[in-house]
Coordinates of C-alpha atoms in Angstrom, one line a residue:
Chain A
M7 CA -13.8 0.5 28.7
D8 CA -16.4 1.7 25.9
V9 CA -14.7 2.9 22.9
I10 CA -17.5 4.7 21.8
E11 CA -20.3 6.2 24.1
T12 CA -22.9 8.3 23.2
R13 CA -25.3 10.2 25.7
N14 CA -28.5 11.8 24.0
L15 CA -26.7 12.4 21.1
T16 CA -29.1 14.6 18.7
K17 CA -28.5 16.4 15.5
Y18 CA -30.8 18.7 14.1
Y19 CA -30.3 20.0 10.7
G20 CA -32.1 23.5 11.1
N21 CA -35.5 22.2 12.0
I22 CA -34.7 18.6 10.2
L23 CA -34.2 15.8 12.3
G24 CA -31.0 14.3 11.8
I25 CA -30.9 11.8 14.8
E26 CA -32.1 12.2 18.4
D27 CA -31.3 11.4 21.8
L28 CA -29.0 8.3 20.7
N29 CA -27.6 6.3 23.7
F30 CA -25.5 3.4 22.8
S31 CA -22.0 2.3 23.8
V32 CA -19.6 0.1 21.7
K33 CA -17.0 -2.2 23.4
R34 CA -13.7 -2.7 22.9
G35 CA -12.9 -5.5 20.5
E36 CA -16.6 -6.0 19.2
I37 CA -17.6 -5.5 15.5
F38 CA -20.9 -3.0 16.4
G39 CA -23.3 -3.1 13.4
F40 CA -25.1 -0.3 12.9
L41 CA -28.3 -0.6 10.8
G42 CA -30.8 1.3 9.3
P43 CA -32.1 2.0 5.5
N44 CA -31.1 5.2 3.8
G45 CA -32.0 8.3 5.7
A46 CA -32.2 6.8 9.0
G47 CA -29.3 8.7 10.4
K48 CA -26.6 6.1 10.1
T49 CA -24.5 8.8 8.4
T50 CA -25.2 11.6 10.5
T51 CA -24.1 9.8 13.3
I52 CA -20.8 8.8 12.0
R53 CA -20.4 12.4 10.8
T54 CA -21.1 13.6 14.2
L55 CA -18.6 11.2 15.8
L56 CA -15.7 12.3 13.7
G57 CA -16.6 16.0 14.2
L58 CA -17.5 16.9 11.0
L59 CA -21.0 17.9 12.0
S60 CA -21.2 19.3 15.7
P61 CA -24.2 17.5 17.9
T62 CA -27.1 20.0 18.7
S63 CA -27.4 18.5 22.0
G64 CA -25.7 15.5 23.6
E65 CA -22.5 14.2 23.9
A66 CA -20.0 11.6 22.8
Y67 CA -17.0 10.1 23.9
I68 CA -14.5 8.2 22.0
F69 CA -12.0 6.1 24.4
G70 CA -13.5 8.4 27.0
K71 CA -12.2 11.6 25.4
N72 CA -15.2 14.2 24.4
I73 CA -15.5 14.9 20.7
K74 CA -16.1 18.6 21.6
D75 CA -12.6 19.0 23.1
S76 CA -10.3 16.3 21.6
I77 CA -11.3 15.8 18.4
V78 CA -7.9 15.9 16.7
E79 CA -6.5 13.3 19.3
I80 CA -9.6 11.0 18.4
R81 CA -9.0 11.2 14.8
S82 CA -5.3 9.8 15.4
L83 CA -7.1 6.5 17.3
V84 CA -9.7 6.4 14.4
G85 CA -9.8 5.4 11.1
Y86 CA -12.7 6.0 8.7
I87 CA -14.4 4.7 5.2
P88 CA -16.6 7.4 4.1
G89 CA -20.0 6.5 2.7
E90 CA -19.5 8.6 -0.1
L91 CA -15.8 7.8 -0.8
A92 CA -14.1 10.7 -2.6
L93 CA -10.5 10.3 -2.9
Y94 CA -8.1 13.0 -4.6
E95 CA -8.7 11.8 -8.3
H96 CA -5.6 14.0 -9.8
L97 CA -3.2 11.8 -7.6
T98 CA -1.7 8.5 -8.3
G99 CA -2.5 6.1 -5.8
R100 CA 1.2 6.2 -4.5
Q101 CA 1.1 10.0 -4.1
F102 CA -2.4 9.6 -2.6
L103 CA -1.0 7.1 0.2
N104 CA 2.2 9.2 0.7
Y105 CA 0.2 12.4 1.4
F106 CA -2.2 10.6 3.8
S107 CA 0.8 8.7 5.6
S108 CA 2.5 12.0 6.2
L109 CA -0.8 13.2 7.6
R110 CA -1.2 10.4 9.9
N111 CA 2.6 10.9 10.9
T112 CA 3.0 7.2 12.4
D113 CA 4.3 4.0 11.6
L114 CA 1.9 2.2 9.1
P115 CA 2.2 -1.7 10.1
L116 CA -0.4 -2.8 8.1
L117 CA 0.2 -1.0 4.8
D118 CA 1.8 -4.1 3.0
K119 CA -0.2 -6.6 4.3
L120 CA -3.3 -4.7 3.0
L121 CA -2.0 -3.8 -0.6
E122 CA -1.2 -7.5 -0.8
I123 CA -4.8 -8.5 0.1
F124 CA -6.4 -5.5 -2.0
E125 CA -4.2 -5.1 -5.1
I126 CA -4.3 -1.4 -6.3
P127 CA -2.6 -0.2 -9.3
L128 CA -0.6 2.4 -7.2
D129 CA 1.2 4.0 -10.3
R130 CA -2.1 4.8 -12.0
K131 CA -4.2 8.5 -11.3
I132 CA -6.9 7.7 -9.1
K133 CA -9.2 9.4 -12.0
G134 CA -8.9 6.2 -13.6
Y135 CA -9.6 3.8 -10.8
S136 CA -13.0 1.7 -11.0
K137 CA -15.6 1.9 -7.8
G138 CA -13.8 -1.3 -6.7
M139 CA -10.4 0.0 -6.7
K140 CA -11.2 3.0 -5.2
Q141 CA -13.2 1.3 -2.6
K142 CA -10.2 -0.8 -1.6
M143 CA -8.1 2.4 -1.7
G144 CA -10.7 3.7 1.2
I145 CA -10.0 0.7 3.1
V146 CA -6.6 0.6 2.7
Q147 CA -6.1 4.0 3.8
A148 CA -8.4 3.4 6.8
F149 CA -6.5 0.5 8.2
M150 CA -3.1 1.2 7.0
D151 CA -1.9 2.8 10.4
D152 CA -3.6 0.0 12.5
P153 CA -6.0 2.3 14.3
E154 CA -7.9 1.6 17.5
I155 CA -11.2 2.1 16.0
V156 CA -12.2 1.7 12.5
I157 CA -15.6 3.5 11.5
L158 CA -17.1 1.9 8.3
D159 CA -20.0 3.4 6.5
E160 CA -21.3 1.0 3.7
P161 CA -17.6 -0.4 3.2
T162 CA -18.3 -3.3 0.8
S163 CA -20.2 -1.2 -1.7
G164 CA -18.7 -1.3 -5.1
L165 CA -16.4 -4.6 -4.0
D166 CA -17.3 -8.1 -5.8
P167 CA -18.2 -11.3 -3.8
L168 CA -14.5 -12.5 -3.6
L169 CA -13.1 -9.3 -2.2
Q170 CA -16.2 -8.6 0.2
Q171 CA -15.1 -12.1 1.6
K172 CA -11.3 -10.9 1.9
F173 CA -12.4 -7.8 3.7
Y174 CA -14.8 -9.9 6.1
E175 CA -11.9 -12.1 6.9
F176 CA -9.5 -9.0 7.2
I177 CA -11.7 -7.3 9.5
L178 CA -12.4 -10.4 11.6
S179 CA -8.7 -11.1 12.2
E180 CA -8.5 -7.3 13.2
R181 CA -11.1 -8.1 15.9
K182 CA -8.9 -11.0 17.1
N183 CA -6.3 -8.1 17.7
G184 CA -8.3 -6.4 19.4
R185 CA -9.4 -3.6 17.2
T186 CA -13.0 -2.0 17.6
I187 CA -14.9 -2.2 14.2
F188 CA -18.2 0.2 13.8
F189 CA -20.0 -1.0 10.8
S190 CA -22.9 0.6 9.4
S191 CA -24.6 -1.0 6.5
H192 CA -27.8 -1.9 5.2
I193 CA -26.8 -5.2 3.5
L194 CA -28.3 -7.4 6.5
S195 CA -26.4 -10.8 5.5
E196 CA -23.1 -9.1 6.0
V197 CA -24.1 -7.6 9.2
D198 CA -25.4 -11.0 10.3
K199 CA -22.5 -13.0 9.2
I200 CA -19.8 -10.7 11.0
C201 CA -21.1 -8.3 13.6
D202 CA -21.5 -9.2 17.3
R203 CA -23.9 -6.5 18.4
V204 CA -26.2 -4.3 16.3
A205 CA -27.9 -1.2 16.9
I206 CA -31.0 -0.5 14.3
I207 CA -31.9 3.1 13.8
R208 CA -34.9 4.4 12.3
D209 CA -36.3 7.8 11.8
G210 CA -33.1 8.9 13.9
K211 CA -33.9 7.1 16.9
L212 CA -32.4 4.0 18.1
V213 CA -35.0 1.4 18.0
A214 CA -32.9 -1.7 19.1
L215 CA -29.6 -2.4 20.4
E216 CA -29.0 -6.2 20.8
D217 CA -26.3 -8.8 20.2
V218 CA -27.4 -10.8 16.9
D219 CA -28.1 -14.0 18.8
S220 CA -30.1 -12.9 21.3
L221 CA -32.1 -10.6 18.9
K222 CA -32.8 -13.6 16.9
S223 CA -33.7 -15.9 19.7
K224 CA -36.1 -13.5 21.2
L225 CA -38.1 -13.5 17.9
G226 CA -38.0 -17.3 18.2
K227 CA -38.6 -20.0 15.6
F228 CA -40.8 -19.8 12.5
I229 CA -42.8 -22.9 11.9
R230 CA -44.7 -24.0 8.9
L231 CA -46.7 -27.1 8.2
K232 CA -49.2 -28.7 6.3
I233 CA -51.8 -31.2 7.4
K234 CA -54.2 -33.7 6.2
E235 CA -57.1 -32.3 8.5
P236 CA -58.4 -28.9 7.5
P237 CA -56.0 -26.3 8.9
S238 CA -58.7 -24.4 10.9
T239 CA -58.7 -27.3 13.1
F240 CA -55.1 -26.8 14.5
K241 CA -54.8 -25.3 17.8
G242 CA -51.7 -22.9 17.0
P243 CA -50.8 -19.7 19.1
E244 CA -52.7 -16.4 18.3
N245 CA -50.4 -15.3 15.4
M246 CA -51.2 -18.4 13.8
K247 CA -52.1 -17.5 10.0
I248 CA -53.0 -19.7 7.4
V249 CA -51.7 -19.3 3.8
D250 CA -52.5 -21.3 0.8
G251 CA -53.1 -24.4 3.0
W252 CA -50.2 -23.9 5.2
I253 CA -50.3 -23.3 8.8
E254 CA -47.7 -20.7 9.6
F255 CA -46.8 -19.1 13.1
Q256 CA -44.0 -17.6 15.3
T257 CA -43.1 -19.0 18.5
S258 CA -40.5 -18.2 21.3
D259 CA -41.7 -21.0 23.2
N260 CA -39.9 -24.3 23.6
V261 CA -40.4 -26.2 20.1
D262 CA -40.8 -29.3 21.9
K263 CA -43.7 -28.4 23.3
W264 CA -45.1 -27.7 19.3
I265 CA -43.3 -30.7 18.0
K266 CA -45.9 -32.5 20.5
E267 CA -48.7 -30.6 19.7
I268 CA -47.8 -31.2 16.0
S269 CA -47.5 -34.8 16.3
K270 CA -51.4 -35.3 17.3
Y271 CA -52.2 -34.4 13.3
T272 CA -51.2 -36.1 10.2
V273 CA -48.1 -34.2 9.0
L274 CA -47.9 -33.6 5.4
D275 CA -44.9 -31.5 5.6
L276 CA -43.1 -29.2 8.2
E277 CA -40.6 -26.5 8.3
I278 CA -39.1 -25.0 11.2
N279 CA -36.6 -22.1 10.6
E280 CA -34.6 -19.6 12.6
F281 CA -35.3 -15.7 11.7
S282 CA -32.7 -14.0 9.6
L283 CA -31.5 -10.7 10.5
E284 CA -33.5 -9.5 7.7
D285 CA -36.7 -10.3 9.0
I286 CA -35.7 -8.8 12.3
F287 CA -35.1 -6.0 10.6
I288 CA -38.2 -5.8 8.5
R289 CA -40.2 -6.3 11.5
Y290 CA -38.7 -2.9 13.0
Y291 CA -39.5 -1.2 9.9
E292 CA -43.0 -2.2 9.5
G293 CA -43.4 -0.4 13.1
K294 CA -44.5 -3.7 14.6
N295 CA -42.4 -4.5 17.8
N296 CA -43.6 -7.9 17.9
Y297 CA -41.3 -10.5 18.9
G298 CA -44.2 -13.2 18.9
R299 CA -44.9 -13.4 22.7
Chain B
M20 CA 1.2 18.8 26.1
A21 CA -1.8 18.6 23.7
D22 CA -0.6 21.9 22.5
D23 CA 2.6 21.2 21.7
L24 CA 1.9 18.2 20.0
G25 CA -0.6 20.4 17.4
F26 CA 2.2 22.8 16.8
K27 CA 4.3 20.3 15.7
R28 CA 1.7 18.8 13.9
I29 CA 1.0 21.9 12.1
F30 CA 4.5 23.0 11.5
R31 CA 5.4 20.0 9.2
L32 CA 2.7 21.6 6.9
R33 CA 2.1 18.7 5.1
I34 CA -1.2 20.0 3.8
A35 CA 0.6 23.2 2.8
F36 CA 3.2 21.0 0.6
Q37 CA 0.2 19.3 -1.0
T38 CA -1.2 22.7 -1.8
V39 CA 1.8 23.9 -3.5
K40 CA 2.1 20.8 -5.5
D41 CA -1.6 21.0 -6.4
Y42 CA -1.3 24.3 -7.8
S43 CA 2.1 24.0 -9.2
R44 CA 0.6 23.6 -12.7
I45 CA -1.5 26.8 -12.6
T46 CA 1.5 28.5 -11.0
I47 CA 3.2 27.4 -14.3
I48 CA 0.8 28.2 -16.7
L49 CA 0.4 31.9 -15.0
S50 CA 4.0 32.4 -14.7
V51 CA 4.3 31.6 -18.5
L52 CA 1.2 33.8 -19.2
F53 CA 2.5 37.1 -16.9
I54 CA 5.9 36.4 -18.6
A55 CA 4.4 36.6 -22.0
M56 CA 2.3 39.6 -21.1
A57 CA 5.3 41.4 -19.5
L58 CA 7.7 40.6 -22.7
M59 CA 4.8 41.6 -25.3
Y60 CA 4.0 45.2 -23.7
A61 CA 7.4 45.9 -23.1
G62 CA 8.5 44.7 -26.4
M63 CA 5.4 46.8 -28.1
Y64 CA 6.6 50.3 -26.6
P65 CA 9.2 51.2 -29.1
A66 CA 6.7 50.9 -31.6
F67 CA 4.0 52.7 -29.8
E68 CA 5.9 55.3 -28.6
E69 CA 5.4 58.1 -31.1
S70 CA 1.9 57.3 -31.8
L71 CA 1.2 57.1 -28.1
S72 CA 2.5 60.7 -27.5
E73 CA -0.5 61.9 -30.0
I74 CA -3.0 59.8 -28.6
I75 CA -2.1 61.4 -25.2
E76 CA -2.5 64.7 -26.6
S77 CA -5.7 64.3 -28.1
G78 CA -7.3 63.5 -25.0
F79 CA -7.7 60.2 -25.4
A80 CA -6.1 58.8 -21.9
E81 CA -9.2 60.6 -20.3
G82 CA -11.0 57.7 -20.9
F83 CA -8.5 55.5 -18.7
E84 CA -8.5 58.0 -15.9
F85 CA -9.9 55.8 -13.9
F86 CA -6.6 53.9 -13.7
R87 CA -4.1 55.7 -11.6
G88 CA -1.4 57.2 -14.1
A89 CA -3.3 57.3 -17.0
E90 CA -2.0 61.0 -18.0
D91 CA 1.7 59.5 -17.8
M92 CA 0.9 56.7 -20.6
G93 CA 3.1 58.2 -23.1
S94 CA 6.2 57.4 -20.7
Y95 CA 7.5 53.7 -21.0
I96 CA 6.9 53.8 -17.1
G97 CA 3.3 55.2 -17.6
F98 CA 2.5 52.9 -20.5
L99 CA 3.8 49.7 -18.5
N100 CA 1.8 51.3 -15.5
I101 CA -1.5 51.3 -17.2
E102 CA -1.1 48.1 -19.5
L103 CA 0.3 45.8 -17.5
Y104 CA 0.4 46.7 -13.8
Q105 CA -2.9 48.3 -13.6
I106 CA -4.9 45.9 -15.9
F107 CA -3.3 42.6 -16.1
W108 CA -1.1 42.7 -12.4
L109 CA -4.0 44.6 -10.3
L110 CA -6.7 43.3 -11.4
I111 CA -6.6 40.3 -13.7
L112 CA -3.9 38.5 -11.6
G113 CA -5.9 39.7 -8.7
I114 CA -8.9 38.1 -10.1
M115 CA -6.8 34.9 -11.1
I116 CA -5.4 34.4 -7.5
G117 CA -8.6 35.2 -5.9
F118 CA -10.4 32.6 -8.1
V119 CA -8.1 29.6 -6.9
S120 CA -7.9 31.1 -3.4
A121 CA -11.8 31.1 -3.2
S122 CA -11.9 27.5 -4.5
V123 CA -9.1 25.8 -2.5
I124 CA -11.4 24.7 0.5
S125 CA -14.8 24.7 -1.1
K126 CA -13.6 22.5 -4.0
E127 CA -12.8 19.9 -1.0
I128 CA -16.4 20.5 0.5
E129 CA -17.9 20.0 -3.0
G130 CA -15.9 17.0 -4.1
K131 CA -16.4 15.3 -0.4
T132 CA -12.6 14.8 -0.1
I133 CA -12.7 16.8 3.0
D134 CA -14.4 13.8 5.0
L135 CA -11.0 11.8 4.5
L136 CA -8.7 14.7 4.7
M137 CA -10.5 15.7 8.1
S138 CA -10.2 11.9 9.0
N139 CA -6.7 12.4 9.6
P140 CA -5.2 14.0 12.7
V141 CA -5.6 17.4 11.7
S142 CA -7.7 20.5 13.1
R143 CA -9.8 22.7 11.0
K144 CA -7.7 25.6 11.8
Q145 CA -4.7 24.1 10.7
V146 CA -6.4 23.2 7.2
V147 CA -7.3 26.8 6.7
F148 CA -3.8 28.0 7.8
E149 CA -2.0 25.3 5.8
K150 CA -4.0 26.2 2.6
F151 CA -3.2 29.8 3.0
I152 CA 0.7 29.1 3.5
G153 CA 0.3 26.5 0.5
L154 CA -1.0 29.2 -1.8
I155 CA 1.7 31.9 -1.1
P156 CA 4.4 30.1 -3.3
M157 CA 2.2 30.8 -6.2
V158 CA 1.9 34.5 -5.7
L159 CA 6.2 34.5 -5.2
T160 CA 6.7 32.7 -8.0
I161 CA 4.6 34.6 -10.7
N162 CA 5.9 37.5 -9.1
F163 CA 9.3 36.7 -9.2
L164 CA 9.3 35.7 -13.0
T165 CA 7.3 38.4 -14.1
F166 CA 9.6 40.7 -12.3
L167 CA 12.8 38.9 -14.2
A168 CA 10.8 39.1 -17.6
I169 CA 10.4 43.3 -17.1
I170 CA 13.9 43.7 -16.3
G171 CA 15.0 41.4 -19.2
A172 CA 12.7 43.1 -21.7
T173 CA 13.7 46.5 -20.6
V174 CA 17.5 45.8 -20.9
A175 CA 16.5 43.9 -24.3
I176 CA 14.9 47.0 -25.8
D177 CA 17.0 49.4 -24.0
Q178 CA 14.4 51.5 -22.5
E179 CA 15.2 53.5 -18.9
L180 CA 13.5 52.1 -15.9
N181 CA 14.6 52.3 -12.1
F182 CA 14.8 48.4 -11.5
Y183 CA 15.0 49.5 -7.7
N184 CA 11.6 50.9 -8.2
V185 CA 10.4 47.7 -10.3
F186 CA 11.9 45.7 -7.3
L187 CA 9.8 47.8 -5.0
T188 CA 6.7 47.4 -7.0
H189 CA 6.8 43.5 -7.0
L190 CA 7.6 43.6 -3.3
V191 CA 4.9 45.5 -2.2
S192 CA 2.5 43.4 -4.4
I193 CA 2.9 40.6 -2.3
P194 CA 0.7 41.9 0.6
Y195 CA -1.6 42.8 -1.8
F196 CA -1.9 39.5 -3.4
L197 CA -1.9 37.9 0.5
A198 CA -4.9 40.1 1.0
I199 CA -6.8 38.8 -2.1
I200 CA -5.6 34.9 -0.5
G201 CA -7.1 35.8 2.8
I202 CA -10.3 37.0 1.5
G203 CA -10.8 34.4 -0.9
L204 CA -10.3 31.5 1.7
L205 CA -12.7 33.1 3.7
V206 CA -15.1 33.1 0.9
S207 CA -13.8 29.5 0.4
V208 CA -15.0 28.4 4.0
V209 CA -18.5 29.9 3.4
I210 CA -19.6 28.8 0.1
N211 CA -19.6 25.3 -0.5
E212 CA -19.6 25.0 -4.1
K213 CA -16.3 25.9 -5.8
M214 CA -17.6 27.9 -8.6
K215 CA -19.8 29.9 -7.1
A216 CA -17.3 30.7 -4.4
S217 CA -14.8 31.5 -7.1
I218 CA -17.7 33.9 -9.0
I219 CA -18.2 35.8 -5.7
M220 CA -14.7 36.2 -5.1
I221 CA -14.4 37.6 -8.6
A222 CA -17.5 39.8 -8.0
L223 CA -15.7 41.0 -4.8
I224 CA -12.3 42.1 -6.5
V225 CA -14.0 43.7 -9.5
G226 CA -16.4 45.6 -7.1
M227 CA -13.4 47.1 -4.9
F228 CA -11.9 48.0 -8.1
I229 CA -14.8 49.8 -9.1
F230 CA -15.6 51.3 -6.2
E231 CA -11.9 52.5 -6.0
S232 CA -11.9 53.7 -9.3
L233 CA -15.1 55.8 -8.9
G234 CA -13.3 57.4 -5.6
Q235 CA -10.5 58.3 -7.8
M236 CA -12.7 60.0 -10.4
V237 CA -15.1 61.6 -8.5
T238 CA -13.5 63.5 -5.4
D239 CA -16.5 63.5 -3.6
Y240 CA -16.7 59.9 -3.4
E241 CA -13.4 59.2 -2.6
F242 CA -14.0 57.4 0.8
M243 CA -15.6 54.9 -1.1
G244 CA -12.2 53.8 -1.9
I245 CA -11.2 53.0 1.4
I246 CA -13.1 50.0 1.4
S247 CA -11.4 48.5 -1.3
I248 CA -7.7 46.7 -1.1
T249 CA -6.7 48.2 -4.5
H250 CA -6.7 51.5 -2.5
Y251 CA -3.8 50.2 -0.9
F252 CA -1.6 49.3 -3.5
D253 CA -0.7 51.7 -6.1
P254 CA 2.1 50.5 -8.5
Y255 CA 2.3 53.7 -10.6
D256 CA 3.4 55.8 -7.5
T257 CA 6.0 52.9 -6.9
L258 CA 7.1 52.3 -10.4
K259 CA 7.7 56.1 -11.2
F260 CA 8.8 57.6 -7.7
G261 CA 9.9 54.9 -5.9
E262 CA 7.5 55.4 -3.2
A263 CA 5.9 52.6 -1.5
D264 CA 2.7 53.0 0.4
F265 CA 3.8 51.5 3.9
V266 CA 0.8 52.5 5.9
G267 CA -1.1 50.6 2.8
V268 CA 0.9 47.3 3.2
V269 CA 0.4 47.3 7.0
V270 CA -3.3 47.7 6.1
L271 CA -3.1 44.7 3.3
L272 CA -1.2 42.2 5.9
I273 CA -3.7 43.2 8.5
V274 CA -6.6 42.4 6.2
A275 CA -4.7 39.1 4.9
M276 CA -4.4 38.0 8.4
W277 CA -7.8 39.0 9.9
A278 CA -9.6 37.3 6.8
M279 CA -7.5 34.3 7.5
I280 CA -8.4 34.2 11.3
I281 CA -12.3 34.8 10.3
A282 CA -11.9 32.0 7.9
M283 CA -10.1 29.7 10.6
I284 CA -12.9 30.4 13.4
Y285 CA -15.8 30.1 11.0
F286 CA -14.3 26.9 9.5
E287 CA -14.0 25.3 13.2
H288 CA -18.0 25.8 13.8
K289 CA -18.9 25.0 10.4
D290 CA -21.3 22.1 9.9
I291 CA -19.5 19.8 7.1
T292 CA -22.7 18.4 5.5
V293 CA -22.9 16.0 2.7

């Protein structure tokens, strides 16, 4: 069963496009990366899913329930860390958690574990918290009642690398327990590290939706070499470029074929690299849907 | 089934309780302020008593005729009515309660805490309803403590005052403040910035007060008063004669209820943008 499903989900702010015709589904137990630069529509999508904005047209379902009719029920299944996290600054951490646990009105099986991982000075007023402490509080409140889905909008901003690592470990363990994570980010390395599938959104529209590995394999390999002979004599593919005496090209064919071709020349240097998610992302954003084929 | 759960959720009133806690300090400050005002004006009266009657004879009170009961300013009741109930109770406390209630939701929107609040299993109607409930204890506390202060001060200076009438005045002022909370909430869900919302609310209250006063002074314009909530609450008649305007009470309660219902419906359909 799909945990989140959108059908032509569209949101306009007056005449201004927020998102348009979004169709995607998130499967149970996966970490779904939602990528795009600032202003692409990530936050609009999330806020629409959570019922803070009402869609202009289209529909969305969470656990099969329409967000229009059952948003309160849905909220009891969903944890959320907003992109612009704002807490009740006049409360202490403890008062805040007490307030929110009374609103959740359910058990908090993960609270102790979370407070162990993410230490927070609970008896201080939130007003005095650093950005990292606030972010930790955001994480704790989102996961404390062990919700089925957690929607994260740039959750690691403000966390130091050590805490980021702890956070990744934590959400990977949550996935193991069958929880679903919707992870919006523009930090590609983290998405690369933890997400199973990614959707890339540009100007409010979905431009890619695939699992991370197949996105990478579609793009193939990036081969860079230097030969003793004049570079222009090399019989490379169409996308071959010569940069500072280096021959560069991208291939999704069998690497073996190219090794055999290269072996006909005197090789001074050779690099074969996989594309990172970052390369893929930049490719989408440069507007070239060029997979190197 | 879903509705049952909804009712259970709402009647746990957690948002309301938190609102009471959040405003407990303001409640204490306003209570102290109004107790002080009550003690001060009651305490001042014996010293002013004689000069007041001269002032009244000289026609000075005509300048105050937009306040009800101005001509009776020389008596203890009349003095309390003008100085305390008309100015501080009806207008200043009205403004303060309005200021607070107009910011109660707008500050969550402006401060973006509404995002997290609404990620809990709560409905938007519930938020409006519970905020309304959560502001009532503030009104009740200030009201009751000021009542006690007036009684205490009157006994201390040994003046004549019908305590039942004072009690009745404080009792019928509750619907007046409920109407202000209701209208304040309505402003609060429409306007996203808390300062702007509060200032609009103050303008509304002062505007209504002026309309009502104009209606009082110029009989041709008396009809103008009916759109003002101050029209439905007259401390003077209640203080002096023990006459409560029960139609006014009903009108104020209806205003409070409908303002809250409209606020609920409006908020239900509002896009909460960042």
